[in-house]
Tab-separated table of N, CA and C in Angstrom:
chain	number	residue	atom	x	y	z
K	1	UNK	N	149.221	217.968	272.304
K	1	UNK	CA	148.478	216.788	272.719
K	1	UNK	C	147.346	216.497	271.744
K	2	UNK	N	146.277	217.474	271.489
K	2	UNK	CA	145.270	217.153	270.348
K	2	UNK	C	146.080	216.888	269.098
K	3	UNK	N	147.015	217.154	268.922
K	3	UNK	CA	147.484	217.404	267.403
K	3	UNK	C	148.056	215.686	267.536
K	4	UNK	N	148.363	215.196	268.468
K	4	UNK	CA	149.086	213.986	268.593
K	4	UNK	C	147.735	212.842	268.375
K	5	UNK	N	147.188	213.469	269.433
K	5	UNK	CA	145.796	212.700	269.271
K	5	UNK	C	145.220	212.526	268.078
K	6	UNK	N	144.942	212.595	267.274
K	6	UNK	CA	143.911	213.210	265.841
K	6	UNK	C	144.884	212.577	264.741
K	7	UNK	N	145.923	212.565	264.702
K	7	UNK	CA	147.194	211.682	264.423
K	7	UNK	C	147.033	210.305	264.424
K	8	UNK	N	146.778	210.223	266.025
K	8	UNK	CA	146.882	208.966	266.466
K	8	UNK	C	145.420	208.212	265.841
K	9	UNK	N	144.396	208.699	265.668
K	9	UNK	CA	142.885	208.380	265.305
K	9	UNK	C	142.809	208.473	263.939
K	10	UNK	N	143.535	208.978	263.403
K	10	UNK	CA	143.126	209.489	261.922
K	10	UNK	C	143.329	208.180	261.085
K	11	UNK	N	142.681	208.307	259.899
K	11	UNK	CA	142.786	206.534	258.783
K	11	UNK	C	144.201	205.905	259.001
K	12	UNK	N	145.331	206.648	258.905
K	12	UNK	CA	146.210	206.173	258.701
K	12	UNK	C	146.960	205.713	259.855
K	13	UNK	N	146.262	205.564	260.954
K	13	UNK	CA	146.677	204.756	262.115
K	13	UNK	C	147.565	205.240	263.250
K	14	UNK	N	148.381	204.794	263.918
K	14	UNK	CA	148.979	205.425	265.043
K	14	UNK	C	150.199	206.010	264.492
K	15	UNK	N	150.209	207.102	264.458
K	15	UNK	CA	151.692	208.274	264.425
K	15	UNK	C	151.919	208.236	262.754
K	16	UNK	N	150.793	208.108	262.017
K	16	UNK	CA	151.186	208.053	260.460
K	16	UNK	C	151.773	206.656	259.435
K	17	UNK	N	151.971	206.107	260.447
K	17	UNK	CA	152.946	204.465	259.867
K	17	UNK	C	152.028	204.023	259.071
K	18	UNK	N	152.031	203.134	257.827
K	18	UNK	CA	151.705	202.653	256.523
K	18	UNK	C	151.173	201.250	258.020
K	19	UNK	N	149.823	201.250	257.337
K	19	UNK	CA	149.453	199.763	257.850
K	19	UNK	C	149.360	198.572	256.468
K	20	UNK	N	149.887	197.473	257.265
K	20	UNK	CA	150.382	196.194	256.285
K	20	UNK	C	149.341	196.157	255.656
K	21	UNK	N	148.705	195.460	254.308
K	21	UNK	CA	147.693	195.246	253.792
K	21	UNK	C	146.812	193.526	254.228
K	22	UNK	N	145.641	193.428	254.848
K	22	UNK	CA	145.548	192.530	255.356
K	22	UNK	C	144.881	191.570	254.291
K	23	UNK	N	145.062	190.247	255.162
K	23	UNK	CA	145.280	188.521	254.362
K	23	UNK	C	143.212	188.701	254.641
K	24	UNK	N	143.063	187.780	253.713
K	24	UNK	CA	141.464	187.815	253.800
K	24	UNK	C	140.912	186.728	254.736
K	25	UNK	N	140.428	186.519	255.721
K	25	UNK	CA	140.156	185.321	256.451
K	25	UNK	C	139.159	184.035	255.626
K	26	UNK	N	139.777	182.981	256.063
K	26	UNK	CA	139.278	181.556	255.442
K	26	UNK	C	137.569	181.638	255.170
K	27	UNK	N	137.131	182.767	255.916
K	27	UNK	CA	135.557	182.742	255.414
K	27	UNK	C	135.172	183.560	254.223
K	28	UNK	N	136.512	184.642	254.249
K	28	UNK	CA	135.826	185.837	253.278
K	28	UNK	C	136.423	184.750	252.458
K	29	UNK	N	137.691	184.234	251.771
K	29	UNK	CA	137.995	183.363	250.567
K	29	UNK	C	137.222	182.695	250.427
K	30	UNK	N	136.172	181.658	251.394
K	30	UNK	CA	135.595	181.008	251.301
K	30	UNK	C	134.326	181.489	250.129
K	31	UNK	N	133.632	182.310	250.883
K	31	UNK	CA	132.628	182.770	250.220
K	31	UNK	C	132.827	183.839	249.154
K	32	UNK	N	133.825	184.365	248.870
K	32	UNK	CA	134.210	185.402	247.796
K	32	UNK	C	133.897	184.404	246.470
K	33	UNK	N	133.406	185.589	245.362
K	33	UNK	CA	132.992	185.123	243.848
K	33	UNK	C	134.508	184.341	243.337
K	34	UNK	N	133.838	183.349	242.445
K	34	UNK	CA	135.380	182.066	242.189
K	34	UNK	C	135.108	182.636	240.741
K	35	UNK	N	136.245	182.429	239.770
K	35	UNK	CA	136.122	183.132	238.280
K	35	UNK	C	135.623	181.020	237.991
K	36	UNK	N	135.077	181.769	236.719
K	36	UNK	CA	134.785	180.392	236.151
K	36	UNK	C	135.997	180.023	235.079
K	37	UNK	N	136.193	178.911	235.193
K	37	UNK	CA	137.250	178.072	234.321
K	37	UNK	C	136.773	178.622	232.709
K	38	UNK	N	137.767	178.119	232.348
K	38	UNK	CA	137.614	178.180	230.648
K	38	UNK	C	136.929	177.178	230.321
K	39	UNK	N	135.782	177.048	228.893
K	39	UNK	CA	134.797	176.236	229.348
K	39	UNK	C	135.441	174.881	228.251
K	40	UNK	N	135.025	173.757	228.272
K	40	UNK	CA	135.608	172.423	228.252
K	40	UNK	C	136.669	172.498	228.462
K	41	UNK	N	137.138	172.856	229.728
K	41	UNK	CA	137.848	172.204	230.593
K	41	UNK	C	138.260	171.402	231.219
K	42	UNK	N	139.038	171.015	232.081
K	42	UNK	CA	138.786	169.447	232.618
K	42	UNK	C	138.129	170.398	234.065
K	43	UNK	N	138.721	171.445	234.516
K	43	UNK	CA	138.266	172.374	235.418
K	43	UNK	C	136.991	172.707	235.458
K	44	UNK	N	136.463	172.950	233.987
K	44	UNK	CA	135.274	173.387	233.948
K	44	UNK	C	134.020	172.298	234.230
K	45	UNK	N	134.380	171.353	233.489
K	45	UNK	CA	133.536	169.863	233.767
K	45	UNK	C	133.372	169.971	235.062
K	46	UNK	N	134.924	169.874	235.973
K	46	UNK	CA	133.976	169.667	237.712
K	46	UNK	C	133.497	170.912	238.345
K	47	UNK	N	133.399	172.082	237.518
K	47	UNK	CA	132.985	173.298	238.223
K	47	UNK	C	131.473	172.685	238.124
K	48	UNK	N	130.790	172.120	237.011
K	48	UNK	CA	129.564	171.659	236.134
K	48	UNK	C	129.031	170.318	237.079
K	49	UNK	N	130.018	170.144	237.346
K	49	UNK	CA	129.384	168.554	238.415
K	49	UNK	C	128.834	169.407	239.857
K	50	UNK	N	129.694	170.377	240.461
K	50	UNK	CA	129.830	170.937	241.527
K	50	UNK	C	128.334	171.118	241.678
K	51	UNK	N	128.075	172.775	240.614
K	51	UNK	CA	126.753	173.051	240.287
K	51	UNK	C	125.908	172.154	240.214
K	52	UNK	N	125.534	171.290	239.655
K	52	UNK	CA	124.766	169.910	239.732
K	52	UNK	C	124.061	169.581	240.681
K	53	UNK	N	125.060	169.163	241.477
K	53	UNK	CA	125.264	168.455	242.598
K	53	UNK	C	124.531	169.552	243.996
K	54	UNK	N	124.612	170.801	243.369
K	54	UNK	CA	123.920	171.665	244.559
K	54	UNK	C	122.365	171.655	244.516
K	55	UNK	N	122.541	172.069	242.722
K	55	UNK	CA	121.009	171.933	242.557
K	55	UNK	C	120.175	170.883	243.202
K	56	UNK	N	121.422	169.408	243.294
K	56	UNK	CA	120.651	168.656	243.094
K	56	UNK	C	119.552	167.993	244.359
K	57	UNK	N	120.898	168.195	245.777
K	57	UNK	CA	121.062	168.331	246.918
K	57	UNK	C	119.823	169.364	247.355
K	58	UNK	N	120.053	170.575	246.691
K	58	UNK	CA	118.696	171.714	247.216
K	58	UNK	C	117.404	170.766	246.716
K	59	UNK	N	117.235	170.508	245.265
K	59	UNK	CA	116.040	170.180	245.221
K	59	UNK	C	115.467	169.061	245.696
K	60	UNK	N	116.279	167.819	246.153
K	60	UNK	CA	115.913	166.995	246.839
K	60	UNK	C	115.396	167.380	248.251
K	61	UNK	N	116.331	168.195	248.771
K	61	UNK	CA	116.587	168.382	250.368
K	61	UNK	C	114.807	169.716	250.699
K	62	UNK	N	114.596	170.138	249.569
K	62	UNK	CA	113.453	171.124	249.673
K	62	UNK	C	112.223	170.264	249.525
K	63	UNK	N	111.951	169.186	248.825
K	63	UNK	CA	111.193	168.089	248.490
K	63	UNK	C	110.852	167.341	250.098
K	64	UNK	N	111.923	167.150	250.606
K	64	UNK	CA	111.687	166.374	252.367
K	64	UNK	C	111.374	167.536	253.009
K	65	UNK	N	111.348	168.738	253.078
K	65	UNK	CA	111.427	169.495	253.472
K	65	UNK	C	109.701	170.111	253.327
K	66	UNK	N	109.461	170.341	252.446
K	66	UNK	CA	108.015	171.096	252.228
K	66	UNK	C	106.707	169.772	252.087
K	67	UNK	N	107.302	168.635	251.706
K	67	UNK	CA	105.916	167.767	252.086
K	67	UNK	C	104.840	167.440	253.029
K	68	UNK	N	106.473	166.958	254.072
K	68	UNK	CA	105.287	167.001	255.169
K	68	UNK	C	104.968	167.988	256.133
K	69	UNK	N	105.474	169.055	255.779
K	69	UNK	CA	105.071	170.741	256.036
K	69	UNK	C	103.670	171.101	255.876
K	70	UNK	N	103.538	170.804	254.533
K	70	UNK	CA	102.230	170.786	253.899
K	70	UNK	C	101.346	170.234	254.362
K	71	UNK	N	101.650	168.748	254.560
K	71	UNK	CA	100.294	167.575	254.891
K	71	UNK	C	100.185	167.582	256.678
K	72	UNK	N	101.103	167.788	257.147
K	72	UNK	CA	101.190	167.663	258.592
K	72	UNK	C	100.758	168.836	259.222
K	73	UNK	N	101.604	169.998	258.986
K	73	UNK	CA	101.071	171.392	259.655
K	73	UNK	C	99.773	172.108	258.740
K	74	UNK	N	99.802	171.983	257.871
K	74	UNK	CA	98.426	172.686	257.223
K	74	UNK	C	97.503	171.613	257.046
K	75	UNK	N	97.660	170.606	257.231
K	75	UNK	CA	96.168	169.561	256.885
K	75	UNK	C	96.033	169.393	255.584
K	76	UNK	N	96.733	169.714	254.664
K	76	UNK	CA	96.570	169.276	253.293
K	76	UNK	C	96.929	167.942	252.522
K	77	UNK	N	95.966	167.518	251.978
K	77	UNK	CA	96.222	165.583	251.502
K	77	UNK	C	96.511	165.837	249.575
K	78	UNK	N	97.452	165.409	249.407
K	78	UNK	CA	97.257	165.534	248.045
K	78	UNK	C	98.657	165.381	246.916
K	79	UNK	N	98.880	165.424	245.900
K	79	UNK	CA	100.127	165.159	245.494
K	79	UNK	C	99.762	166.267	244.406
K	80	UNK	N	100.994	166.764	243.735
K	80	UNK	CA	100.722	167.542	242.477
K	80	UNK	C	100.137	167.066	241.223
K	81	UNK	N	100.299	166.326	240.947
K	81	UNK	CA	99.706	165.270	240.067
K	81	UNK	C	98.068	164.832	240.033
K	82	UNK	N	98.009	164.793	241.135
K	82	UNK	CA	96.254	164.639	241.364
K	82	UNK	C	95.783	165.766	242.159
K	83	UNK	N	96.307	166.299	242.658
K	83	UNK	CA	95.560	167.537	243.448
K	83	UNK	C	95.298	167.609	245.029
K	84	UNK	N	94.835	168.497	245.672
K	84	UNK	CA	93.445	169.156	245.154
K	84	UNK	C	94.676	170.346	244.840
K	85	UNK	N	94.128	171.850	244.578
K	85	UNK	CA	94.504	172.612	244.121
K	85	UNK	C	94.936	173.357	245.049
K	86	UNK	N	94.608	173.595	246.279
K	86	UNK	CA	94.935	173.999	247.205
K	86	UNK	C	96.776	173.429	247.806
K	87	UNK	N	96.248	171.800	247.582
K	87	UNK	CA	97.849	171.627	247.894
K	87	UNK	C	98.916	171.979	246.922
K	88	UNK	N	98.551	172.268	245.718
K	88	UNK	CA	99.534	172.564	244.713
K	88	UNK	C	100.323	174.031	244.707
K	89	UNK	N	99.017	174.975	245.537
K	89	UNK	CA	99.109	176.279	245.766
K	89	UNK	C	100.112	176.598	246.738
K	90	UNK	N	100.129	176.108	247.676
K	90	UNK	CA	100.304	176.352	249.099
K	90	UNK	C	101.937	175.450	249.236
K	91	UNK	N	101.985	174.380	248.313
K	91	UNK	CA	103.603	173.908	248.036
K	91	UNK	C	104.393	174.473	247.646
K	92	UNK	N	103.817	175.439	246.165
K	92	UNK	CA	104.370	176.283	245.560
K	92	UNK	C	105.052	177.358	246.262
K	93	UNK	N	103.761	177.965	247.366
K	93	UNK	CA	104.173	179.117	248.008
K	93	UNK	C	105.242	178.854	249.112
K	94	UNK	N	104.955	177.426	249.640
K	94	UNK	CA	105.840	177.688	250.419
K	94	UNK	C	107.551	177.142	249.791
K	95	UNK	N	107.254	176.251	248.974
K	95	UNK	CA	108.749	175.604	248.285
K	95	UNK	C	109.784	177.225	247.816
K	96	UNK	N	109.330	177.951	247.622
K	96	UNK	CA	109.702	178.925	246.625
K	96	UNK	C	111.128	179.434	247.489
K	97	UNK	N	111.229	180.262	248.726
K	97	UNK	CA	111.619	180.747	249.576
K	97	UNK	C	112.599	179.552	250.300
K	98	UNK	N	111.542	178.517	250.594
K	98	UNK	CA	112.630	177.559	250.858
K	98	UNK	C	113.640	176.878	250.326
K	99	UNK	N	113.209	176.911	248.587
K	99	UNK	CA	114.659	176.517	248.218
K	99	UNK	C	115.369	177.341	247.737
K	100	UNK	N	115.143	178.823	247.797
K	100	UNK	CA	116.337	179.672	247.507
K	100	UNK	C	117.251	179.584	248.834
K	101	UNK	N	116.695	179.732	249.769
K	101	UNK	CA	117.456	179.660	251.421
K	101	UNK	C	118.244	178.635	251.184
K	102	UNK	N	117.806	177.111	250.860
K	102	UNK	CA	118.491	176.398	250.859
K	102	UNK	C	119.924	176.269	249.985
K	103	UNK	N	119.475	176.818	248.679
K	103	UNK	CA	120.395	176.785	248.124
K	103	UNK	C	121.419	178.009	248.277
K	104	UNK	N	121.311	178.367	248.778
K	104	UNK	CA	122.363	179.366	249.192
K	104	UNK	C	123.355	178.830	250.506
K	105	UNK	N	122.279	178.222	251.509
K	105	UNK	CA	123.218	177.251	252.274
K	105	UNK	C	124.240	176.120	252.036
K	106	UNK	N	123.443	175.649	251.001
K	106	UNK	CA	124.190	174.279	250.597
K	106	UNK	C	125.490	174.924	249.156
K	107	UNK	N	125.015	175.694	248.924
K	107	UNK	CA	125.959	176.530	247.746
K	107	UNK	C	127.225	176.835	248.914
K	108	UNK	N	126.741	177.634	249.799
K	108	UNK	CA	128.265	178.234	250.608
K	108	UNK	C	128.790	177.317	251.114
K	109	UNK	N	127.891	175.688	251.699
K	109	UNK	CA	128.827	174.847	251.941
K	109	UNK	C	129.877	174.039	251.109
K	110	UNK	N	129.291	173.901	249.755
K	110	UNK	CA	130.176	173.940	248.941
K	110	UNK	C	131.082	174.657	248.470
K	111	UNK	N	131.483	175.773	248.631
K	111	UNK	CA	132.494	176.989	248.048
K	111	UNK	C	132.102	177.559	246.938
K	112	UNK	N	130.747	177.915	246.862
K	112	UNK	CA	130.213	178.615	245.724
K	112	UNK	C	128.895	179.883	246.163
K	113	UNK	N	129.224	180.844	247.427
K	113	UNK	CA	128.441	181.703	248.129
K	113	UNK	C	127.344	182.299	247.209
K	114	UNK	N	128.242	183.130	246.027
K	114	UNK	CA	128.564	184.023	245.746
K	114	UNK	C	127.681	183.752	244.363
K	115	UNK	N	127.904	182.504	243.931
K	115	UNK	CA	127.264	182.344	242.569
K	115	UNK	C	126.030	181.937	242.943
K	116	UNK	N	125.577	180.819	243.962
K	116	UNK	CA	124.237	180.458	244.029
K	116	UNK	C	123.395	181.876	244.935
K	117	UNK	N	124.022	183.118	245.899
K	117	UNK	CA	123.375	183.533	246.056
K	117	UNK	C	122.717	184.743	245.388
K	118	UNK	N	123.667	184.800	243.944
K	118	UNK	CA	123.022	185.291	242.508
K	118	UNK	C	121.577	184.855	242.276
K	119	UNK	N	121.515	183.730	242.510
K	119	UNK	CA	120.119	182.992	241.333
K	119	UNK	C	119.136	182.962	242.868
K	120	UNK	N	119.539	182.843	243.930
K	120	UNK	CA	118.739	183.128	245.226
K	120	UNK	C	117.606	184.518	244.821
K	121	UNK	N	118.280	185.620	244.831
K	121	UNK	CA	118.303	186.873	244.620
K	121	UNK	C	117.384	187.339	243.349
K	122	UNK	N	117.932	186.361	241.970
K	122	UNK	CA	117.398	186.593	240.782
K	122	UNK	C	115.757	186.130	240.841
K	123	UNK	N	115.670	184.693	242.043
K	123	UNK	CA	114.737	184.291	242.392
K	123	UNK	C	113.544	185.160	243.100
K	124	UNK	N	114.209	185.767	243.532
K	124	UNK	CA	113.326	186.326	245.030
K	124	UNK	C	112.756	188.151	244.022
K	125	UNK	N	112.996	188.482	243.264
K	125	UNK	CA	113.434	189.734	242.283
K	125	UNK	C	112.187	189.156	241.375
K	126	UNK	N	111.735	188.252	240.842
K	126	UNK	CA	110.808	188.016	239.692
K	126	UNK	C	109.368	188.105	240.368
């Protein structure tokens, strides 16, 4: 009976049988690292728009995002450009974090997890 048992529990599954090798689910493909195209490509061009287009999306989407953060919840009046210094400080600190988050969101919604949450990481590391 133990010997059956221990068998039955052990890595290789119930009574020794080879288990099938399993399919990766639509999230792990999703978010798994994509190889990059060969570069002037026609592949590679829209890998290059893709990227773009995240950046471009994060840095806009972090811009609506940390302004009136700034001026509304902290009381701060001011633009980067003219100041005061305090608001320049306190945008900085908070933009920083928020657009790595973001871009890691908007990266995995695009099918690119794996690469934007590289530069997330590389971000958060300096």
């Amino acid at each position: 009976y133990l010997l059956h048992r221990a068998r039955y529990f052990s890595a290789g599954g119930g009574g020794g049988k080879p288990q099938p090798p399993t399919t990766p689910t639509f999230l792990q493909r999703w978010m798994a690292p994509k190889d990059m195209p060969p570069r002037w490509t026609l592949r590679w061009y829209g890998e290059m728009v893709l990227i773009c287009t995240v950046f471009a999306i994060t840095g806009t989407s972090t811009m609506v995002l940390v302004r009136p953060a700034v001026s509304d919840v902290l009381g701060l009046k001011g633009t980067f450009k003219e100041g005061p210094w305090s608001y320049r400080i306190c945008s900085l600190v908070i933009m920083t974090p928020v657009y790595a988050s973001l871009l890691v969101c908007v990266g995995t919604l695009f099918g690119r997890h794996a690469y934007f949450r590289f530069f997330a990481v590389k971000m958060f590391s300096r």
